[in-house]
Amino acid sequence: MTTKLFGEPVRRREDARLVTGQGRYLDDLGPGALAAAFVRSPHAHARIRDIDVSAALDVDGLVAIYTWEDLPGALAEPLPLLIPHPALTHGRTAYPLAKDVVRHVGEPIVMVVAEDRYIAEDACALIDVEYEFLKPVVGVEEAVQGVHLVHEDVPGNVGAHMVQEVPSRDGRSAAEAIAAAPHTLEFRLDIERSACMPLEGKGVYARWDADDQSLRVYSSTQTSTSVRMAVAAKLGLPLPKVEVIAPDVGGGFGVKIVHPWPEEILIPWAARLLDREIKWTEDRREHFVSSAHERAQVQHVRVGFDDEGRVLGLDVTILHDNGAYTPYGIIVPIITSTQLLGPYKIGAYRVEFSSIYTNTVQVTPYRGAGRPQGVFCMERTMDRVAAYLGRDRTEVRAANFIGPDEFPYDQGLIFQDGRPLIYDSGNYPESLRMLKELIGWDSFPEMKARAAADGRRIGIGVGCYVEGTGVGPYEGGHVQVTSDGRVHVSTGLTSQGQGHETVFAQIAATELGVPIEKVSVVTGDTRRFGYAVGTFASRAAVMSGNAIALACRKVREKALRIAADALEADPRDLEITDGIVHVAGTPSASIPLATVAVLSNPLRYAFDEETKRATQFSGASSMDRPPVDEGEEPGLEGRDYYSPIRSTFASGMHAAIVETDPETAEITILRYAVVHDCGKLINPMIVEGQIHGGVAQGVGGALYEKMVYDEYGQLLNASFMDFLMPYATEVPRIETAHLETPSPLNPLGIKGAGEAGVIPVSAVIASAVEDAEAIPIDRMPISPSDLHTLRLRLAR
Ligand code: MCN
């Protein structure tokens, strides 16, 4: 049995439980709890004139009805704006229940609590809300006209406006560099609105303990510690009287980082008020119209370049559709604008974005968080430059790469946190070489010619990206070895399917030299670990992974000290293998870690005769035990935190071969290849799984998924009947290769991997379709009917 598990493709330990129906998701909890349901706005923009609940009061089994008027104190205030920014001059958030105006279809207005969900829904149907209709604003280009306003006090519907300008090394602005460039191009790109679709929607279950005056809240969340703080603050409870637990979570993909969602404070509040258990689970339509969306942007690009395809100046203007509210500030367009440059060093760069309010569902980060849009922009630019010059698309990219010896590389941009955006490491030329080999880039022209001879249209595409991962400020880990030799690891961030139970156990087993079967892992439970940020921004491996390793190192150091004492050896001569501390080279001079755990506590609680003998358990009263040495603490446990100076930059390159049907314009992905660099891999199998899942989501964004709003702000495809997502039949086999350039920023050399798969897919598919069709692709997603329209336009 090996204990060097870091880097091994260990099978996910959580899967047996999850795939055999043993998972405990939110709706599995509290079977006897009361149920909550919400009356949500059917209109995109309206003033609430009156709410008449009288008919609902007669419903048998009804327990309570609440409107904004009923909310006390801080609960009646708008929800928090989680990430303020100086450029966000007009940040706006919703009230937990609408106060006077509703600004998108689906906004919650009334909460009903009843004996079960059927009764609650029936009561909702009897509540009569009188509205005064206001003109809805849909689409950013209409919104910026400012004729109709989403928020009366936000002129032009502009929530934020931001410009960043990075001059060239010889001091030219982007405008000057473009004007002086030998070649220039200008074009527009349209990116549609989409959304995460976790299998399990949001959900909250709360119970109040009247004796203890404390609340226990279960939430299908990505940030249990932040929900806890929000609940305590909004309900005026001391923090230790609120515990928040994320049970098994059936996917999050970003939508569950918002904290608190209205339901996350309303349900606990009502549970306390009524002294009853209450549960709410989101249904799919609620998820479509009252959670969060992302992606929608209109981009205008101007680029100047030389004969080699080197970009001398780039100017990008972005209209970002932030929907009706900005709970997450402007993090999405900031990421688009700052990470757009990808693996390239370009001459001069100017980027400007406006974040625009519309009467649609609010925007918060969705896997990739602004990067798919940025990569679409940059990679479309690279392809257009190559097409203009008649050069190979990979050559043009290579001509612009940051070299492997140029790290750390400062892009000259300022990120959300006010700090410079600096890439720590990578090897882009090597990634591209590996990718070209994997997909057979150089032999593709022959393949294409053969296909053409058979009347088939095929094309190859490529896309490159970088991703700032492992964002701070911190994450912690706690590790305890108990006197049975088991290792208990906890960290405050949550899991939604990423395999944390496995990878964190791999780290602890490797650091402590114990078999992985001895290690258990708890995440997302504030009773076990109260200080944490959460799982998003591909940060868990970097942040909690390193924190757990550091905590293990503390524990190991203590274990070796105690063992050295017992073995009369020098701690520097000791090793731990398979849970046994032994003198290196002398396996007989050894002591089990379990025994060390007993020795670490003067009370010497030992459970078996052998350990009792080994630890000289005398049975004497606790008063006779040796004192705890100064500076020591009883027990074999340790806690540590990891707090990086900045994010570490993962990177990758994808390529695809597609076929387009000359008649139907159907697009089929024939091959898909990925080279990915997330530094040292903890578990290559899990990373591949993450990338495959990400690519599948990316295929959705590239070919199928979009939220279709009509001019009245009605979402026309708010169901799985109408919102197209790829099935297994549409997702190709994904060929994956890893490159490992360790991050110099953290002890384990890790970079994140959880979002990578999704980021370049639209750019890659657009590149491949463009190659097959010789038609410029300027939108994502691209459907058969879009392609057909483009063909007709070209033919005219
Ligand atoms: N990993 C590894 N070696 C590395 C990097 C990562 O073995 N060098 C492993 C990690 O240990 C972890 C997984 O890969 O098990 C993803 O790690 P990381 O990149 O740290 O991402 P997080 O764990 O922080 O997860 C968040 C990320 C995001 S931002 C979204 S969105 C997303 C994603 O994860 N949502 C997901 N993947 C998801 N996967 C599932 N099943 N469900 C979601 O909701």
Coordinates of N, CA and C and ligand atoms in Angstrom, one line a residue, residues 251-254 367 496-500 503 535-541 678 680-683 686-687 690 750-755, ligand 1:
G251 N -24.2 20.1 -8.1 CA -23.7 21.1 -9.1 C -24.0 22.5 -8.6
G252 N -23.1 23.4 -9.0 CA -23.2 24.8 -8.6 C -22.9 25.7 -9.9
F253 N -21.7 25.5 -10.4 CA -21.2 26.1 -11.6 C -21.2 27.7 -11.5
G254 N -21.3 28.2 -10.3 CA -21.2 29.6 -10.0 C -22.5 30.2 -9.5
R367 N -19.4 29.4 -14.5 CA -18.1 28.7 -14.9 C -17.4 29.3 -16.1
Q496 N -19.3 20.7 -4.8 CA -20.5 20.5 -5.6 C -20.2 19.4 -6.6
G497 N -19.3 18.5 -6.4 CA -19.0 17.4 -7.4 C -17.6 17.4 -7.9
Q498 N -16.7 18.2 -7.3 CA -15.4 18.3 -7.9 C -14.4 17.2 -7.4
G499 N -14.9 16.4 -6.4 CA -14.0 15.3 -6.0 C -13.1 15.7 -4.8
H500 N -13.5 16.7 -4.0 CA -12.7 17.2 -3.0 C -12.4 16.1 -1.9
V503 N -9.3 14.3 -3.4 CA -8.0 15.0 -3.5 C -7.5 15.5 -2.2
T535 N -16.2 27.8 -2.7 CA -15.7 27.1 -3.9 C -16.2 27.8 -5.2
F536 N -15.3 28.5 -5.8 CA -15.5 29.2 -7.1 C -14.2 29.6 -7.6
A537 N -14.1 30.2 -8.8 CA -12.8 30.7 -9.3 C -11.7 29.6 -9.3
S538 N -12.1 28.4 -9.5 CA -11.1 27.3 -9.5 C -10.1 27.5 -8.4
R539 N -10.5 27.5 -7.2 CA -9.6 27.9 -6.1 C -9.4 26.8 -5.1
A540 N -10.3 25.8 -5.0 CA -10.2 24.8 -3.9 C -8.9 24.1 -3.9
A541 N -8.4 23.6 -5.0 CA -7.2 22.8 -5.0 C -6.0 23.7 -4.5
C678 N -2.3 22.8 -15.5 CA -2.7 23.3 -14.2 C -1.7 23.0 -13.1
K680 N 1.2 21.3 -10.9 CA 1.3 19.9 -10.4 C -0.2 19.4 -10.3
L681 N -0.3 18.2 -10.9 CA -1.7 17.6 -10.8 C -1.8 16.8 -9.5
I682 N -2.9 17.0 -8.8 CA -3.1 16.2 -7.6 C -3.6 14.9 -8.0
N683 N -4.6 14.9 -8.9 CA -5.3 13.7 -9.4 C -5.6 13.9 -10.9
I686 N -9.2 13.1 -12.0 CA -10.2 14.1 -11.6 C -10.1 15.4 -12.5
V687 N -8.9 15.8 -12.8 CA -8.7 16.9 -13.6 C -9.3 16.6 -15.0
Q690 N -12.9 17.0 -14.8 CA -13.3 18.4 -14.8 C -13.3 19.0 -16.2
I750 N 0.5 24.0 -7.4 CA -0.8 23.7 -8.1 C -1.3 25.0 -8.7
K751 N -2.0 24.8 -9.8 CA -2.9 25.8 -10.4 C -4.3 25.2 -10.5
G752 N -5.4 26.0 -10.7 CA -6.7 25.5 -10.7 C -7.1 24.8 -12.0
A753 N -8.2 24.1 -12.0 CA -8.6 23.3 -13.2 C -10.1 23.3 -13.4
G754 N -10.9 23.7 -12.5 CA -12.3 23.5 -12.5 C -13.1 24.2 -13.6
E755 N -12.6 25.3 -14.1 CA -13.4 26.0 -15.1 C -12.8 25.9 -16.5
Ligands
MCN1 N1 -7.3 19.4 -9.2 C1 -6.2 18.6 -9.2 N2 -5.0 19.1 -9.6 C2 -4.8 20.4 -9.9 C3 -6.0 21.2 -9.9 C4 -7.2 20.7 -9.6 O1 -6.3 17.4 -9.0 N3 -3.6 20.9 -10.2 C5 -8.6 18.8 -8.9 C6 -9.1 19.5 -7.5 O2 -8.5 18.9 -6.5 C7 -10.5 19.4 -7.6 C8 -10.8 19.6 -9.1 O3 -9.6 19.3 -9.8 O4 -11.0 18.1 -7.2 C9 -11.2 21.1 -9.4 O5 -10.3 21.9 -8.7 P1 -10.2 23.5 -8.8 O6 -9.7 23.9 -10.0 O7 -9.5 23.9 -7.5 O8 -11.7 23.9 -8.7 P2 -12.7 24.0 -7.4 O9 -12.5 22.7 -6.7 O10 -12.5 25.3 -6.7 O11 -14.1 24.0 -8.1 C10 -14.7 25.1 -8.6 C11 -14.8 25.0 -10.1 C12 -15.7 26.0 -10.6 S1 -15.3 27.6 -10.4 C13 -16.9 25.6 -11.2 S2 -17.9 26.8 -11.8 C14 -17.2 24.3 -11.3 C15 -16.1 23.4 -11.3 O12 -15.3 23.7 -10.3 N4 -18.4 23.8 -10.9 C16 -18.6 22.5 -10.8 N5 -16.3 22.1 -11.6 C17 -17.5 21.6 -11.2 N6 -17.7 20.2 -11.2 C18 -18.9 19.7 -10.8 N7 -19.1 18.4 -10.8 N8 -19.9 20.6 -10.3 C19 -19.8 21.9 -10.4 O13 -20.8 22.7 -9.9

